[in-house]
Amino acid sequence: RTVKHLAEYWHLEAEMAYFDNEKNMKFQEKMVSYVCQKLAKHEELLKFFNVEPSYLKNIKPPFKRISYKEALDFLNSHGAKKKWFDDIGAEDEKILTKDEDKPIFIYGWPYKIKAFYMARDPKNPELALCADMQAPHGHGEIIGGSERIWKLDELLKSLKEFKLNPKDYYWYIDLRKYGSVPHSGFGLGIERFIKWVLNLNHIRDAIPFPRVINRLEP
């Protein structure tokens, strides 16, 4: 239904033991930068897509970090009427990143609007230890990551708070029941990443056979 959504997509996922949220973000920006530097060497290919190699060469850490609160304040200063617990949508992402040349992180989201498995900030338990990486120039979120809840009792408490049935997540609970360690993880949308680096107008152009909401075949 949007230029950045597919009904079926490729997802690169990673989980790292003993990584906190800050290490998680640093790993992500290092990975994204590495791929951009490699892509920048393929000048003929980039020329076909009207992408300047110099643009990708400049995608280097550190990436800008803003809090969820700062994002809401910025949006409201540009005419939005955002309240706490409001999500940041596609049009909001455009406003936040239209003047950025590199991806940015938005961190410190209210845990109630994030996933049940995200760890809480011990300094402010109302917040999740998470961050979304937004691509520049309005291309939208390309990575979502967080510290994970790794203690069984905390996970069960979170499932109850989110009104989720533990039976539906037995396999996930087992990962904690039989031993776990502090860890973080993230997921990167491959097609979204391609859409950004090649400056494509629609995500369907980033995959040979796009699955969209009104199309089943081929």
PDB file of C-alpha atoms in Angstrom:
ATOM      1  CA  ARG A   1       0.000   0.000   0.000  1.00  0.00           C
ATOM      2  CA  THR A   2       3.052   2.285   0.261  1.00  0.00           C
ATOM      3  CA  VAL A   3       6.269   2.774  -1.705  1.00  0.00           C
ATOM      4  CA  LYS A   4       8.270   1.077   1.068  1.00  0.00           C
ATOM      5  CA  HIS A   5       6.136  -1.991   1.836  1.00  0.00           C
ATOM      6  CA  LEU A   6       6.011  -5.462   0.314  1.00  0.00           C
ATOM      7  CA  ALA A   7       3.767  -8.352   1.323  1.00  0.00           C
ATOM      8  CA  GLU A   8       6.838 -10.625   1.171  1.00  0.00           C
ATOM      9  CA  TYR A   9      10.405  -9.454   1.623  1.00  0.00           C
ATOM     10  CA  TRP A  10      13.977 -10.458   2.457  1.00  0.00           C
ATOM     11  CA  HIS A  11      15.041  -9.792   6.025  1.00  0.00           C
ATOM     12  CA  LEU A  12      18.621  -9.841   7.323  1.00  0.00           C
ATOM     13  CA  GLU A  13      18.564 -10.644  11.034  1.00  0.00           C
ATOM     14  CA  ALA A  14      21.364 -10.682  13.585  1.00  0.00           C
ATOM     15  CA  GLU A  15      21.611 -11.410  17.310  1.00  0.00           C
ATOM     16  CA  MET A  16      24.787 -10.607  19.257  1.00  0.00           C
ATOM     17  CA  ALA A  17      25.616 -11.923  22.712  1.00  0.00           C
ATOM     18  CA  TYR A  18      26.698  -9.361  25.322  1.00  0.00           C
ATOM     19  CA  PHE A  19      25.856  -6.409  23.052  1.00  0.00           C
ATOM     20  CA  ASP A  20      23.959  -3.528  24.623  1.00  0.00           C
ATOM     21  CA  ASN A  21      21.907  -1.022  22.629  1.00  0.00           C
ATOM     22  CA  GLU A  22      24.866   1.266  21.983  1.00  0.00           C
ATOM     23  CA  LYS A  23      27.063  -1.562  20.696  1.00  0.00           C
ATOM     24  CA  ASN A  24      24.133  -2.697  18.590  1.00  0.00           C
ATOM     25  CA  MET A  25      23.842   0.712  16.916  1.00  0.00           C
ATOM     26  CA  LYS A  26      27.598   0.904  16.348  1.00  0.00           C
ATOM     27  CA  PHE A  27      27.579  -2.522  14.704  1.00  0.00           C
ATOM     28  CA  GLN A  28      24.696  -1.504  12.438  1.00  0.00           C
ATOM     29  CA  GLU A  29      26.289   1.733  11.276  1.00  0.00           C
ATOM     30  CA  LYS A  30      29.590  -0.035  10.678  1.00  0.00           C
ATOM     31  CA  MET A  31      27.841  -2.717   8.596  1.00  0.00           C
ATOM     32  CA  VAL A  32      25.829  -0.209   6.544  1.00  0.00           C
ATOM     33  CA  SER A  33      28.928   1.892   5.947  1.00  0.00           C
ATOM     34  CA  TYR A  34      30.938  -1.159   4.857  1.00  0.00           C
ATOM     35  CA  VAL A  35      28.331  -2.152   2.268  1.00  0.00           C
ATOM     36  CA  CYS A  36      28.101   1.420   0.970  1.00  0.00           C
ATOM     37  CA  GLN A  37      31.882   1.614   0.558  1.00  0.00           C
ATOM     38  CA  LYS A  38      31.859  -1.635  -1.430  1.00  0.00           C
ATOM     39  CA  LEU A  39      28.980  -0.420  -3.607  1.00  0.00           C
ATOM     40  CA  ALA A  40      30.761   2.856  -4.292  1.00  0.00           C
ATOM     41  CA  LYS A  41      33.448   0.947  -6.212  1.00  0.00           C
ATOM     42  CA  HIS A  42      30.922  -0.130  -8.870  1.00  0.00           C
ATOM     43  CA  GLU A  43      30.792   3.185 -10.677  1.00  0.00           C
ATOM     44  CA  GLU A  44      29.313   1.899 -13.949  1.00  0.00           C
ATOM     45  CA  LEU A  45      26.452   0.172 -12.180  1.00  0.00           C
ATOM     46  CA  LEU A  46      25.733   3.246 -10.063  1.00  0.00           C
ATOM     47  CA  LYS A  47      25.876   5.455 -13.140  1.00  0.00           C
ATOM     48  CA  PHE A  48      23.017   3.419 -14.633  1.00  0.00           C
ATOM     49  CA  PHE A  49      20.898   4.339 -11.597  1.00  0.00           C
ATOM     50  CA  ASN A  50      22.124   7.958 -11.545  1.00  0.00           C
ATOM     51  CA  VAL A  51      23.767   7.447  -8.162  1.00  0.00           C
ATOM     52  CA  GLU A  52      26.994   9.293  -7.430  1.00  0.00           C
ATOM     53  CA  PRO A  53      29.662   6.999  -5.925  1.00  0.00           C
ATOM     54  CA  SER A  54      30.834   9.924  -3.797  1.00  0.00           C
ATOM     55  CA  TYR A  55      27.456   9.928  -2.037  1.00  0.00           C
ATOM     56  CA  LEU A  56      27.916   6.346  -0.869  1.00  0.00           C
ATOM     57  CA  LYS A  57      31.557   6.947   0.041  1.00  0.00           C
ATOM     58  CA  ASN A  58      30.400   9.545   2.551  1.00  0.00           C
ATOM     59  CA  ILE A  59      28.188   7.069   4.416  1.00  0.00           C
ATOM     60  CA  LYS A  60      30.527   6.620   7.374  1.00  0.00           C
ATOM     61  CA  PRO A  61      30.030   6.380  11.148  1.00  0.00           C
ATOM     62  CA  PRO A  62      29.017   7.884  13.412  1.00  0.00           C
ATOM     63  CA  PHE A  63      25.393   8.308  12.397  1.00  0.00           C
ATOM     64  CA  LYS A  64      23.286  11.000  14.007  1.00  0.00           C
ATOM     65  CA  ARG A  65      21.202   9.902  17.007  1.00  0.00           C
ATOM     66  CA  ILE A  66      17.985  11.580  18.143  1.00  0.00           C
ATOM     67  CA  SER A  67      15.558  10.476  20.826  1.00  0.00           C
ATOM     68  CA  TYR A  68      11.906   9.700  20.183  1.00  0.00           C
ATOM     69  CA  LYS A  69      11.032  12.829  22.182  1.00  0.00           C
ATOM     70  CA  GLU A  70      13.376  14.958  20.086  1.00  0.00           C
ATOM     71  CA  ALA A  71      11.807  13.515  16.942  1.00  0.00           C
ATOM     72  CA  LEU A  72       8.307  14.432  18.142  1.00  0.00           C
ATOM     73  CA  ASP A  73       9.447  17.945  19.074  1.00  0.00           C
ATOM     74  CA  PHE A  74      11.029  18.410  15.641  1.00  0.00           C
ATOM     75  CA  LEU A  75       7.910  17.186  13.868  1.00  0.00           C
ATOM     76  CA  ASN A  76       5.667  19.429  15.960  1.00  0.00           C
ATOM     77  CA  SER A  77       7.881  22.406  15.139  1.00  0.00           C
ATOM     78  CA  HIS A  78       7.110  21.633  11.486  1.00  0.00           C
ATOM     79  CA  GLY A  79       3.348  21.631  11.907  1.00  0.00           C
ATOM     80  CA  ALA A  80       2.632  18.129  13.180  1.00  0.00           C
ATOM     81  CA  LYS A  81       0.505  17.435  16.243  1.00  0.00           C
ATOM     82  CA  LYS A  82       2.336  14.474  17.657  1.00  0.00           C
ATOM     83  CA  LYS A  83       1.663  13.170  21.159  1.00  0.00           C
ATOM     84  CA  TRP A  84       3.553  10.695  23.315  1.00  0.00           C
ATOM     85  CA  PHE A  85       2.881   7.107  22.157  1.00  0.00           C
ATOM     86  CA  ASP A  86       2.185   8.258  18.575  1.00  0.00           C
ATOM     87  CA  ASP A  87       4.022   6.295  15.919  1.00  0.00           C
ATOM     88  CA  ILE A  88       6.328   7.974  13.408  1.00  0.00           C
ATOM     89  CA  GLY A  89       4.884   7.363   9.955  1.00  0.00           C
ATOM     90  CA  ALA A  90       6.173   7.631   6.405  1.00  0.00           C
ATOM     91  CA  GLU A  91       5.426  11.341   6.044  1.00  0.00           C
ATOM     92  CA  ASP A  92       7.059  12.011   9.408  1.00  0.00           C
ATOM     93  CA  GLU A  93      10.160  10.110   8.304  1.00  0.00           C
ATOM     94  CA  LYS A  94      10.423  12.340   5.250  1.00  0.00           C
ATOM     95  CA  ILE A  95      10.373  15.465   7.408  1.00  0.00           C
ATOM     96  CA  LEU A  96      12.971  14.059   9.798  1.00  0.00           C
ATOM     97  CA  THR A  97      15.428  12.927   7.113  1.00  0.00           C
ATOM     98  CA  LYS A  98      14.897  15.145   4.061  1.00  0.00           C
ATOM     99  CA  ASP A  99      17.975  17.245   4.867  1.00  0.00           C
ATOM    100  CA  GLU A 100      20.138  14.358   6.085  1.00  0.00           C
ATOM    101  CA  ASP A 101      22.896  12.867   3.931  1.00  0.00           C
ATOM    102  CA  LYS A 102      23.453   9.833   6.159  1.00  0.00           C
ATOM    103  CA  PRO A 103      21.121   7.517   8.054  1.00  0.00           C
ATOM    104  CA  ILE A 104      19.998   8.551  11.522  1.00  0.00           C
ATOM    105  CA  PHE A 105      18.955   6.579  14.602  1.00  0.00           C
ATOM    106  CA  ILE A 106      15.784   7.267  16.564  1.00  0.00           C
ATOM    107  CA  TYR A 107      16.146   5.767  20.045  1.00  0.00           C
ATOM    108  CA  GLY A 108      14.309   5.859  23.357  1.00  0.00           C
ATOM    109  CA  TRP A 109      10.848   4.808  22.171  1.00  0.00           C
ATOM    110  CA  PRO A 110       8.009   4.134  24.634  1.00  0.00           C
ATOM    111  CA  TYR A 111       8.075   0.391  25.213  1.00  0.00           C
ATOM    112  CA  LYS A 112       4.279   0.186  24.901  1.00  0.00           C
ATOM    113  CA  ILE A 113       4.427   0.895  21.160  1.00  0.00           C
ATOM    114  CA  LYS A 114       7.305  -1.487  20.527  1.00  0.00           C
ATOM    115  CA  ALA A 115       7.671  -5.275  20.591  1.00  0.00           C
ATOM    116  CA  PHE A 116       7.125  -7.284  23.778  1.00  0.00           C
ATOM    117  CA  TYR A 117      10.628  -8.764  23.685  1.00  0.00           C
ATOM    118  CA  MET A 118      12.475  -5.441  23.884  1.00  0.00           C
ATOM    119  CA  ALA A 119      14.369  -4.741  27.107  1.00  0.00           C
ATOM    120  CA  ARG A 120      13.383  -1.747  29.222  1.00  0.00           C
ATOM    121  CA  ASP A 121      15.708   1.115  30.054  1.00  0.00           C
ATOM    122  CA  PRO A 122      16.670   0.732  33.746  1.00  0.00           C
ATOM    123  CA  LYS A 123      17.028   4.525  33.981  1.00  0.00           C
ATOM    124  CA  ASN A 124      13.498   5.013  32.639  1.00  0.00           C
ATOM    125  CA  PRO A 125      11.426   1.799  32.547  1.00  0.00           C
ATOM    126  CA  GLU A 126       8.809   3.491  30.359  1.00  0.00           C
ATOM    127  CA  LEU A 127      11.298   3.397  27.481  1.00  0.00           C
ATOM    128  CA  ALA A 128      12.602   0.478  25.450  1.00  0.00           C
ATOM    129  CA  LEU A 129      16.312   0.015  24.821  1.00  0.00           C
ATOM    130  CA  CYS A 130      15.850   0.146  21.080  1.00  0.00           C
ATOM    131  CA  ALA A 131      16.619   2.196  17.992  1.00  0.00           C
ATOM    132  CA  ASP A 132      15.350   2.460  14.432  1.00  0.00           C
ATOM    133  CA  MET A 133      17.728   3.408  11.632  1.00  0.00           C
ATOM    134  CA  GLN A 134      16.142   5.819   9.176  1.00  0.00           C
ATOM    135  CA  ALA A 135      17.597   6.182   5.691  1.00  0.00           C
ATOM    136  CA  PRO A 136      18.163   9.765   4.499  1.00  0.00           C
ATOM    137  CA  HIS A 137      16.025  11.737   2.053  1.00  0.00           C
ATOM    138  CA  GLY A 138      12.771  10.182   3.196  1.00  0.00           C
ATOM    139  CA  HIS A 139      13.492   6.562   2.255  1.00  0.00           C
ATOM    140  CA  GLY A 140      12.258   5.473   5.668  1.00  0.00           C
ATOM    141  CA  GLU A 141      13.211   2.911   8.273  1.00  0.00           C
ATOM    142  CA  ILE A 142      15.692   0.300   7.093  1.00  0.00           C
ATOM    143  CA  ILE A 143      16.697  -1.300  10.417  1.00  0.00           C
ATOM    144  CA  GLY A 144      14.900  -1.947  13.683  1.00  0.00           C
ATOM    145  CA  GLY A 145      16.936  -3.182  16.632  1.00  0.00           C
ATOM    146  CA  SER A 146      16.973  -3.479  20.399  1.00  0.00           C
ATOM    147  CA  GLU A 147      18.342  -5.103  23.478  1.00  0.00           C
ATOM    148  CA  ARG A 148      16.287  -8.219  24.156  1.00  0.00           C
ATOM    149  CA  ILE A 149      14.625  -9.336  27.374  1.00  0.00           C
ATOM    150  CA  TRP A 150      16.734 -12.333  28.331  1.00  0.00           C
ATOM    151  CA  LYS A 151      15.401 -13.267  31.781  1.00  0.00           C
ATOM    152  CA  LEU A 152      12.466 -15.675  31.817  1.00  0.00           C
ATOM    153  CA  ASP A 153      10.436 -13.930  34.528  1.00  0.00           C
ATOM    154  CA  GLU A 154      10.733 -10.569  32.769  1.00  0.00           C
ATOM    155  CA  LEU A 155       9.708 -12.097  29.446  1.00  0.00           C
ATOM    156  CA  LEU A 156       6.615 -13.742  30.946  1.00  0.00           C
ATOM    157  CA  LYS A 157       5.689 -10.469  32.627  1.00  0.00           C
ATOM    158  CA  SER A 158       6.024  -8.611  29.331  1.00  0.00           C
ATOM    159  CA  LEU A 159       3.875 -11.150  27.470  1.00  0.00           C
ATOM    160  CA  LYS A 160       1.157 -10.709  30.079  1.00  0.00           C
ATOM    161  CA  GLU A 161       1.386  -6.927  29.895  1.00  0.00           C
ATOM    162  CA  PHE A 162       1.039  -7.015  26.106  1.00  0.00           C
ATOM    163  CA  LYS A 163      -1.940  -9.389  26.509  1.00  0.00           C
ATOM    164  CA  LEU A 164      -0.263 -12.126  24.489  1.00  0.00           C
ATOM    165  CA  ASN A 165      -0.847 -15.835  25.045  1.00  0.00           C
ATOM    166  CA  PRO A 166       2.371 -17.521  26.272  1.00  0.00           C
ATOM    167  CA  LYS A 167       1.279 -20.747  24.558  1.00  0.00           C
ATOM    168  CA  ASP A 168       1.701 -19.031  21.206  1.00  0.00           C
ATOM    169  CA  TYR A 169       5.303 -18.221  22.099  1.00  0.00           C
ATOM    170  CA  TYR A 170       6.343 -21.477  23.796  1.00  0.00           C
ATOM    171  CA  TRP A 171       9.333 -21.880  21.499  1.00  0.00           C
ATOM    172  CA  TYR A 172      10.541 -18.353  22.280  1.00  0.00           C
ATOM    173  CA  ILE A 173      10.020 -18.861  26.008  1.00  0.00           C
ATOM    174  CA  ASP A 174      12.080 -22.058  25.816  1.00  0.00           C
ATOM    175  CA  LEU A 175      15.044 -20.022  24.574  1.00  0.00           C
ATOM    176  CA  ARG A 176      15.011 -18.250  27.948  1.00  0.00           C
ATOM    177  CA  LYS A 177      13.914 -21.205  30.062  1.00  0.00           C
ATOM    178  CA  TYR A 178      17.015 -23.245  29.331  1.00  0.00           C
ATOM    179  CA  GLY A 179      19.540 -20.457  29.650  1.00  0.00           C
ATOM    180  CA  SER A 180      20.286 -17.174  27.937  1.00  0.00           C
ATOM    181  CA  VAL A 181      22.658 -14.235  28.154  1.00  0.00           C
ATOM    182  CA  PRO A 182      22.273 -10.465  27.714  1.00  0.00           C
ATOM    183  CA  HIS A 183      22.061  -9.807  23.992  1.00  0.00           C
ATOM    184  CA  SER A 184      20.834  -7.455  21.294  1.00  0.00           C
ATOM    185  CA  GLY A 185      19.653  -7.899  17.755  1.00  0.00           C
ATOM    186  CA  PHE A 186      18.285  -6.196  14.684  1.00  0.00           C
ATOM    187  CA  GLY A 187      16.554  -6.779  11.383  1.00  0.00           C
ATOM    188  CA  LEU A 188      17.409  -5.038   8.102  1.00  0.00           C
ATOM    189  CA  GLY A 189      14.973  -4.945   5.201  1.00  0.00           C
ATOM    190  CA  ILE A 190      17.056  -5.889   2.159  1.00  0.00           C
ATOM    191  CA  GLU A 191      14.702  -4.325  -0.392  1.00  0.00           C
ATOM    192  CA  ARG A 192      14.386  -1.156   1.661  1.00  0.00           C
ATOM    193  CA  PHE A 193      18.170  -0.895   1.800  1.00  0.00           C
ATOM    194  CA  ILE A 194      18.404  -1.347  -1.987  1.00  0.00           C
ATOM    195  CA  LYS A 195      15.648   1.219  -2.534  1.00  0.00           C
ATOM    196  CA  TRP A 196      17.664   3.749  -0.563  1.00  0.00           C
ATOM    197  CA  VAL A 197      21.170   3.185  -1.965  1.00  0.00           C
ATOM    198  CA  LEU A 198      19.900   3.144  -5.566  1.00  0.00           C
ATOM    199  CA  ASN A 199      17.426   5.982  -4.912  1.00  0.00           C
ATOM    200  CA  LEU A 200      14.505   4.014  -6.316  1.00  0.00           C
ATOM    201  CA  ASN A 201      11.014   5.485  -6.329  1.00  0.00           C
ATOM    202  CA  HIS A 202       9.263   2.276  -5.258  1.00  0.00           C
ATOM    203  CA  ILE A 203      10.360  -0.774  -3.303  1.00  0.00           C
ATOM    204  CA  ARG A 204       8.885  -3.111  -5.935  1.00  0.00           C
ATOM    205  CA  ASP A 205      11.811  -2.127  -8.179  1.00  0.00           C
ATOM    206  CA  ALA A 206      14.254  -3.578  -5.638  1.00  0.00           C
ATOM    207  CA  ILE A 207      13.210  -7.216  -6.145  1.00  0.00           C
ATOM    208  CA  PRO A 208      12.663  -9.293  -9.335  1.00  0.00           C
ATOM    209  CA  PHE A 209       9.192 -10.593  -8.429  1.00  0.00           C
ATOM    210  CA  PRO A 210       7.544  -8.198  -5.976  1.00  0.00           C
ATOM    211  CA  ARG A 211       4.765  -9.520  -3.775  1.00  0.00           C
ATOM    212  CA  VAL A 212       2.324  -6.718  -3.094  1.00  0.00           C
ATOM    213  CA  ILE A 213      -1.029  -6.789  -1.355  1.00  0.00           C
ATOM    214  CA  ASN A 214      -3.181  -7.187  -4.471  1.00  0.00           C
ATOM    215  CA  ARG A 215      -0.932  -9.572  -6.415  1.00  0.00           C
ATOM    216  CA  LEU A 216      -0.369 -13.281  -5.882  1.00  0.00           C
ATOM    217  CA  GLU A 217       1.418 -14.391  -9.069  1.00  0.00           C
ATOM    218  CA  PRO A 218       3.996 -14.774 -10.485  1.00  0.00           C
TER     219      PRO A 218
END
